[in-house]
mmCIF file of C-alpha atoms and ligand atoms in Angstrom:
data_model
loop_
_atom_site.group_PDB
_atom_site.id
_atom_site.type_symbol
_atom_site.label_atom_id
_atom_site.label_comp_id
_atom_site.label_asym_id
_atom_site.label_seq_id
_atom_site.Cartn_x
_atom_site.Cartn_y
_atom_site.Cartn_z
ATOM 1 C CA UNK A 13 0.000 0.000 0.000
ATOM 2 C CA UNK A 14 1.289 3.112 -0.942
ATOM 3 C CA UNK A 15 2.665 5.413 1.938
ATOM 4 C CA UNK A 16 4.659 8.517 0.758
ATOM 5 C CA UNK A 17 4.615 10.241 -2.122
ATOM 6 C CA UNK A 18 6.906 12.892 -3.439
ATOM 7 C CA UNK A 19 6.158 14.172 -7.078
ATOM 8 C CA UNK A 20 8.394 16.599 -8.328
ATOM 9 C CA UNK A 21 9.078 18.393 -5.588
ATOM 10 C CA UNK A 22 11.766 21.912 -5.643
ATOM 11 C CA UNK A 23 13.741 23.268 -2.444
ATOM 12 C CA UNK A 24 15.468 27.135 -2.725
ATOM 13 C CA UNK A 25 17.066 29.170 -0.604
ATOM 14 C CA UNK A 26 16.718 32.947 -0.978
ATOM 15 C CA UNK A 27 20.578 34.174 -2.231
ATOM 16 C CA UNK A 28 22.270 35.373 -5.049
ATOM 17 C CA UNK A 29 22.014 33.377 -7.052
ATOM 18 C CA UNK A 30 19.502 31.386 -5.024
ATOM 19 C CA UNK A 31 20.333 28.346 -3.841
ATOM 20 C CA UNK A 32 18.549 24.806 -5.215
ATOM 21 C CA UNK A 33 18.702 22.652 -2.703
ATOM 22 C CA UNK A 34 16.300 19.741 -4.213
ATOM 23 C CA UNK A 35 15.963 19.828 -7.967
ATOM 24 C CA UNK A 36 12.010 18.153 -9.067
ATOM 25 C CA UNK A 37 12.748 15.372 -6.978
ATOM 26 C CA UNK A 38 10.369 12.320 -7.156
ATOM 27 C CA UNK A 39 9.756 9.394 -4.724
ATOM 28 C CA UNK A 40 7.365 7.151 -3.402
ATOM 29 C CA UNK A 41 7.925 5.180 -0.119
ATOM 30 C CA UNK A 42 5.339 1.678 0.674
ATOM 31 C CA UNK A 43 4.433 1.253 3.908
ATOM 32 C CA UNK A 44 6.322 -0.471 6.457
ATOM 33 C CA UNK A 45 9.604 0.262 4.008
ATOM 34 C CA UNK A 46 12.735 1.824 5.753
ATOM 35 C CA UNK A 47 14.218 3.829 2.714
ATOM 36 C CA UNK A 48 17.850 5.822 3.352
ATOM 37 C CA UNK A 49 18.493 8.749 1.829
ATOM 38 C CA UNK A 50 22.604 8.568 1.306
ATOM 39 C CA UNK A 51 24.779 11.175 -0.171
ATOM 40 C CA UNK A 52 27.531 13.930 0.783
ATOM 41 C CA UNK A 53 27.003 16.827 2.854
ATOM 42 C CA UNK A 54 24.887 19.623 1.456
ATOM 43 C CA UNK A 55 23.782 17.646 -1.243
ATOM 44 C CA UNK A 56 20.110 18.808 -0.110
ATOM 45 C CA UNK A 57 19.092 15.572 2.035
ATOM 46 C CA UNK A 58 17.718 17.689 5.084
ATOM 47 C CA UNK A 59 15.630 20.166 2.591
ATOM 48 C CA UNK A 60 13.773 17.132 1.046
ATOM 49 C CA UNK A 61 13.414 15.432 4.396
ATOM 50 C CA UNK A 62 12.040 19.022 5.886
ATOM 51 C CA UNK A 63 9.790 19.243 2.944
ATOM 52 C CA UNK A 64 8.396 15.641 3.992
ATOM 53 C CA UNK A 65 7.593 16.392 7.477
ATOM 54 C CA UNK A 66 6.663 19.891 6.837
ATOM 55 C CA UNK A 67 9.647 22.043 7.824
ATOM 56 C CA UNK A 68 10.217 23.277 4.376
ATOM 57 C CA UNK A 69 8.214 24.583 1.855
ATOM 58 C CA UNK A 70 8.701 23.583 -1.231
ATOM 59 C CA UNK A 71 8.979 26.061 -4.146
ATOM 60 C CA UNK A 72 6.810 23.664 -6.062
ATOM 61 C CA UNK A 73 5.582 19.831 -6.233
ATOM 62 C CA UNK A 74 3.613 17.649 -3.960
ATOM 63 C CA UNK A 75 3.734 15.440 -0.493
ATOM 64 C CA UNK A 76 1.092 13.261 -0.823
ATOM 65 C CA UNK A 77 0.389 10.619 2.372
ATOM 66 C CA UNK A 78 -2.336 7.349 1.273
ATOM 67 C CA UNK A 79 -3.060 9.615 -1.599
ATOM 68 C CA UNK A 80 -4.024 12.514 0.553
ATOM 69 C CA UNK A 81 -1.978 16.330 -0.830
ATOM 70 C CA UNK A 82 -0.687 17.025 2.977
ATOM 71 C CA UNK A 83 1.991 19.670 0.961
ATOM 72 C CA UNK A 84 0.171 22.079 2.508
ATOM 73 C CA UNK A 85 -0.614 20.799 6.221
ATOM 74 C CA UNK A 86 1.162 21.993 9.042
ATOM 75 C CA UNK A 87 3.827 20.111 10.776
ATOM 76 C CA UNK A 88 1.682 18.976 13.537
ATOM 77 C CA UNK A 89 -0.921 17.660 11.606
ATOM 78 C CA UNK A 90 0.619 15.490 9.295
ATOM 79 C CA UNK A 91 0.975 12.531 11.743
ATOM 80 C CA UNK A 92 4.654 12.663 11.029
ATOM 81 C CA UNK A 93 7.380 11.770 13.295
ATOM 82 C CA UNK A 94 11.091 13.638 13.476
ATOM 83 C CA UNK A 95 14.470 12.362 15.325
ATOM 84 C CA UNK A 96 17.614 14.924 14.694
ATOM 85 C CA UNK A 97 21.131 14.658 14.929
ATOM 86 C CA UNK A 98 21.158 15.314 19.181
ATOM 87 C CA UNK A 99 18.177 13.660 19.914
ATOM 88 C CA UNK A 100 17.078 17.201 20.913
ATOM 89 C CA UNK A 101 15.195 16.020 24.498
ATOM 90 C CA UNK A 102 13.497 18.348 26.690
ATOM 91 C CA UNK A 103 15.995 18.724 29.489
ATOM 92 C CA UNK A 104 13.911 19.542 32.248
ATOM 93 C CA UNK A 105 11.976 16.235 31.523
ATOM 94 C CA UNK A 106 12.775 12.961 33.041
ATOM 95 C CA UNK A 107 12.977 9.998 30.483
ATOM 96 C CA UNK A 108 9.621 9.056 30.983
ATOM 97 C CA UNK A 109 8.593 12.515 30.734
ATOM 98 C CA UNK A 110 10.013 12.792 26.843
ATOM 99 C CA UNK A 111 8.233 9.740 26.067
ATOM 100 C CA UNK A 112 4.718 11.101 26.963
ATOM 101 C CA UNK A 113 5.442 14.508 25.514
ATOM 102 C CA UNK A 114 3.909 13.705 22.129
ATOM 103 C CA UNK A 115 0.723 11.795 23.845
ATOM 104 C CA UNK A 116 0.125 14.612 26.102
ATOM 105 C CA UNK A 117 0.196 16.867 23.042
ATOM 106 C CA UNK A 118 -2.766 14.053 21.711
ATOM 107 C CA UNK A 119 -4.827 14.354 25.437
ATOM 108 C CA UNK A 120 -4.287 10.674 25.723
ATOM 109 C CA UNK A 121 -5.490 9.589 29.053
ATOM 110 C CA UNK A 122 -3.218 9.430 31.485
ATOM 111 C CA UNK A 123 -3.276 5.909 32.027
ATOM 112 C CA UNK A 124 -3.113 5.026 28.688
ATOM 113 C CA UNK A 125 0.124 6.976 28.161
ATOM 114 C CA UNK A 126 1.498 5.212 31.219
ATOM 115 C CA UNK A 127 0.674 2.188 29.566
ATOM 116 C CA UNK A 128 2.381 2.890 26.273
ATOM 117 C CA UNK A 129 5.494 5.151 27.791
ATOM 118 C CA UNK A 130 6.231 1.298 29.491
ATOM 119 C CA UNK A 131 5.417 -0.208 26.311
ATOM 120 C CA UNK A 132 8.041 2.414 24.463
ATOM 121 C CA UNK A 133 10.542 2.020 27.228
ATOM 122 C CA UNK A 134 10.970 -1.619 26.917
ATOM 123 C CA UNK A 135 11.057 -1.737 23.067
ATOM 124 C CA UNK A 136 13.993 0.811 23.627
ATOM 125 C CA UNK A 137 15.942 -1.673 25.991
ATOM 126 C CA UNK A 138 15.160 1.335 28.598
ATOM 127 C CA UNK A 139 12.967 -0.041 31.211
ATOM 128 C CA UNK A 140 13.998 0.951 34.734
ATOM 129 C CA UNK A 141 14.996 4.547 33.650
ATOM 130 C CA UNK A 142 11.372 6.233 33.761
ATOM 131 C CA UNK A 143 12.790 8.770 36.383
ATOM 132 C CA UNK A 144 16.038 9.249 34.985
ATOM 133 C CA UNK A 145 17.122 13.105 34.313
ATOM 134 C CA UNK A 146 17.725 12.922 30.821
ATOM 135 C CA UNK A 147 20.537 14.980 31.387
ATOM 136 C CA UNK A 148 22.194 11.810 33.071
ATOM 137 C CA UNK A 149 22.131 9.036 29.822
ATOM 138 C CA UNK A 150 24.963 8.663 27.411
ATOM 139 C CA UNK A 151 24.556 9.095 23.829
ATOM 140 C CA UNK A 152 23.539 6.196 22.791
ATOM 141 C CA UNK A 153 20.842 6.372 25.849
ATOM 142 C CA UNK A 154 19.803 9.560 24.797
ATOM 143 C CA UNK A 155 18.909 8.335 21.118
ATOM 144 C CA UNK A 156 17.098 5.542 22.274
ATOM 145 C CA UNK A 157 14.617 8.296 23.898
ATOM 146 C CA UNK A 158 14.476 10.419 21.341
ATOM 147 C CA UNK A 159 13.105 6.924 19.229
ATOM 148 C CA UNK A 160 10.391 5.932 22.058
ATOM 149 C CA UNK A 161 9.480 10.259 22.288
ATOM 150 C CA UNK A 162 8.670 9.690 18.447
ATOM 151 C CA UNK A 163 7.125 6.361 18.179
ATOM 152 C CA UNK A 164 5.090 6.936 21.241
ATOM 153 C CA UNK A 165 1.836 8.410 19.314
ATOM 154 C CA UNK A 166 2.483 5.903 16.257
ATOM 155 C CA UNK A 167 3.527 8.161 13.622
ATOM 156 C CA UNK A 168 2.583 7.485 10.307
ATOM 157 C CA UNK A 169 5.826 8.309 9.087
ATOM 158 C CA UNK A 170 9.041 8.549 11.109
ATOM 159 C CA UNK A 171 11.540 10.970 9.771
ATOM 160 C CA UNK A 172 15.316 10.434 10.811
ATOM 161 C CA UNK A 173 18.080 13.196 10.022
ATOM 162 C CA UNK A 174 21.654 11.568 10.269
ATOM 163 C CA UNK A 175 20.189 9.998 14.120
ATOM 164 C CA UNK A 176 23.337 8.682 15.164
ATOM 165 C CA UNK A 177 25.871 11.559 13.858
ATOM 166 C CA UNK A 178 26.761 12.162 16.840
ATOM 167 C CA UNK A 179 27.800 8.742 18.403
ATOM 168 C CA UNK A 180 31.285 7.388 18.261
ATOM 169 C CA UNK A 181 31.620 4.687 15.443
ATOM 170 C CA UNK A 182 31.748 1.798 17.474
ATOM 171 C CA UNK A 183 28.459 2.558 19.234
ATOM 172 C CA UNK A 184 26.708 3.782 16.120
ATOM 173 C CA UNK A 185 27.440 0.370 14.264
ATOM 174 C CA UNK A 186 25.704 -1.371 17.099
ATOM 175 C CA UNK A 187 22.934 1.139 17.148
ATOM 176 C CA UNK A 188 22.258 1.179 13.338
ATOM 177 C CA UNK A 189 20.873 -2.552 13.803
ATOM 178 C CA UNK A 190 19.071 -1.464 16.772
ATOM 179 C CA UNK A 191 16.737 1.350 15.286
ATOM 180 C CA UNK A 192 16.498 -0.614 12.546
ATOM 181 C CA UNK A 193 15.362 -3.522 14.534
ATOM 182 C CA UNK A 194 13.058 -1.680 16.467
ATOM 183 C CA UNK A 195 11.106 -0.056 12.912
ATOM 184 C CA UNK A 196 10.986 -3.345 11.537
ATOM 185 C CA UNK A 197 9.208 -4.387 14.636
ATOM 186 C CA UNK A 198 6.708 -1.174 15.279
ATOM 187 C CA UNK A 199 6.045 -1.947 11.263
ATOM 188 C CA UNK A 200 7.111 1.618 10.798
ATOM 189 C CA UNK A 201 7.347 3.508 7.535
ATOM 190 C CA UNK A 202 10.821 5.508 7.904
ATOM 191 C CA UNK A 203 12.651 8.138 5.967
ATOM 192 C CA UNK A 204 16.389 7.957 7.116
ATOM 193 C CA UNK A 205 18.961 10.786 6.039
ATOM 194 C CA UNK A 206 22.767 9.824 6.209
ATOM 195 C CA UNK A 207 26.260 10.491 4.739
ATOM 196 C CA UNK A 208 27.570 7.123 6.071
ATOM 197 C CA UNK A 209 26.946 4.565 3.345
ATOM 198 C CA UNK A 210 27.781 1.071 5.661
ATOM 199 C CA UNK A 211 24.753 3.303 7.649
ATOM 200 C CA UNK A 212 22.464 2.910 5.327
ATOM 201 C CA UNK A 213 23.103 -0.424 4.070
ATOM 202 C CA UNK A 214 22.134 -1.763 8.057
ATOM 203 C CA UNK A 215 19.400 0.351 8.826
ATOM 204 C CA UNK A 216 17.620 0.598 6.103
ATOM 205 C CA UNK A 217 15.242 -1.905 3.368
ATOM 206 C CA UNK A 218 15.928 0.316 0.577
ATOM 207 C CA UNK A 219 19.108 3.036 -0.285
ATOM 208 C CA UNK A 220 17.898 5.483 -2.432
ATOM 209 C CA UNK A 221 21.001 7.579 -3.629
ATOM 210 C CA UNK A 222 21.034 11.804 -3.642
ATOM 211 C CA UNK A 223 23.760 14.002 -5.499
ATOM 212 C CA UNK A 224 23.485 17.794 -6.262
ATOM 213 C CA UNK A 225 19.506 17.727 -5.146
ATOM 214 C CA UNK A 226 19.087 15.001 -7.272
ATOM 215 C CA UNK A 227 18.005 11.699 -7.122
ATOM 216 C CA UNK A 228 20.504 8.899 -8.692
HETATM 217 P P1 ADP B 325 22.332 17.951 3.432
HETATM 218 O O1 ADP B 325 21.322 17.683 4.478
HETATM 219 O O2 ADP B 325 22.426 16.902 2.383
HETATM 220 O O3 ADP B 325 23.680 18.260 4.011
HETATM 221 P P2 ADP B 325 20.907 20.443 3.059
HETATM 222 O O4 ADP B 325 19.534 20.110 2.636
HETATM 223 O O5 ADP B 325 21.123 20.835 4.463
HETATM 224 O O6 ADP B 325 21.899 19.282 2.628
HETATM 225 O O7 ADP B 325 21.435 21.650 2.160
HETATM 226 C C1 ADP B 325 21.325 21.664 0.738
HETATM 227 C C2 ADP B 325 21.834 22.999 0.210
HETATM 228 O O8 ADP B 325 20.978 24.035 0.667
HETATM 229 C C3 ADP B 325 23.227 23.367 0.684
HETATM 230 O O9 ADP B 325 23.871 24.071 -0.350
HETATM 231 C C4 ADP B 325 22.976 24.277 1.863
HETATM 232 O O10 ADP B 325 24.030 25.183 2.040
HETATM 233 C C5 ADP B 325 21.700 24.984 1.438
HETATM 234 N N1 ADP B 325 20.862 25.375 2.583
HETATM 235 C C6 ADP B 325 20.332 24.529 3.513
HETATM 236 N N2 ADP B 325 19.573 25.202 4.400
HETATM 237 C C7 ADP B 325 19.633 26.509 4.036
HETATM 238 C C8 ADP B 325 19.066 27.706 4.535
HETATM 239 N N3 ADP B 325 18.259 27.701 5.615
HETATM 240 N N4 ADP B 325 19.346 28.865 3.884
HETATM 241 C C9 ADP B 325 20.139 28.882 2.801
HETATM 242 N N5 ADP B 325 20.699 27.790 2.267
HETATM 243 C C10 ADP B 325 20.458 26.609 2.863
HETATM 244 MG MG1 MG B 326 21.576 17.504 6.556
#
């Protein structure tokens, strides 16, 4: 069943000349697939990905979700989850408190959000750490909640931009098959941005190439 749809869709930057980040770029993404968006820095992976979710605007073209034009539909609305380079956690919150942020944001009952922050916690391999200052985890912690704050109110799509940039290799390697793991399991349709090509090839079901805001 079809998930994602880009058709055609333009990214520029005001500047002289202006800057063309993503050049009529066209993709579609099934449901349940993990596809990886791979290619050098600045090659205009993080303007197609913001155009996705919502971030961006494109110049021109369409996002389409089951069919549905969401091109136009706020951030918020389009069901879409985001994970960035530093997890970017609410520091103030403990763990368990980033997990609920995005079902508090849906007025899920509060038991019901208890339920599924435990439910998030243990898919994560955090169980145990519901009180935990967030301030307190390692990296590789720290990316695992940023994954449960996302999948927590079961995005339709889960947008990724270079997730584990910021981890030392070893631990990144090990983490690659962890998220990837973890989508396959949630059944989640994914959109993952990365430079790292071995990256890609472990995380995700299908490597779709980008050069010069171009699609290979
Ligand atoms: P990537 O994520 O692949 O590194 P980006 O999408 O961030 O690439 O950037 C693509 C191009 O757009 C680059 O030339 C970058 O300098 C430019 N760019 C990105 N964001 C902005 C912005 N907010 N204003 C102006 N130019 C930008
Ligand atoms: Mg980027």
């Amino acid at each position: 069943m079809t998930g994602l749809e880009v058709r055609d869709v333009t990214v520029t930057y005001p500047g002289r000349p202006p800057v063309l980040a993503v050049d009529s770029v066209s993709l579609t993404v099934e449901r349940g697939e993990i596809v990886a968006l791979l290619g050098p820095s600045g090659c205009g992976k993080s303007s197609l990905l913001g155009a996705v979710v919502g971030t961006v605007p494109p110049a021109s073209g369409v996002v389409r979700w089951a069919g549905e034009d969401v091109t136009r539909v706020p951030v918020h609305r389009r069901q879409f989850g985001m994970i960035f380079q530093d997890g970017q956690l609410f520091p103030h919150r403990t763990v368990a408190g980033n997990v609920a942020f995005g079902l508090e944001m849906q007025r899920t009952p509060r038991d019901e959000r208890a339920q599924r922050v435990a439910e998030l916690l243990e898919t994560v391999g955090l169980t145990g750490y519901e009180d935990r200052p967030v301030t307190d985890l390692s990296g590789g912690q720290r990316q695992r909640v940023a994954l449960a704050r996302s999948l927590a109110p079961r995005p339709r799509l889960l947008a990724l931009d270079e997730p584990l940039s910021s981890l030392d290799a070893g631990l990144r390697a090990r983490l690659a098959t962890e998220v990837r793991d973890i989508l396959l399991a949630v059944g989640t349709t994914a959109m993952v941005v990365t430079h790292d090509p071995a990256e890609a090839e472990t995380m995700a079901t299908r490597v779709v190439r980008m050069e010069d805001g171009r699609l290979l």
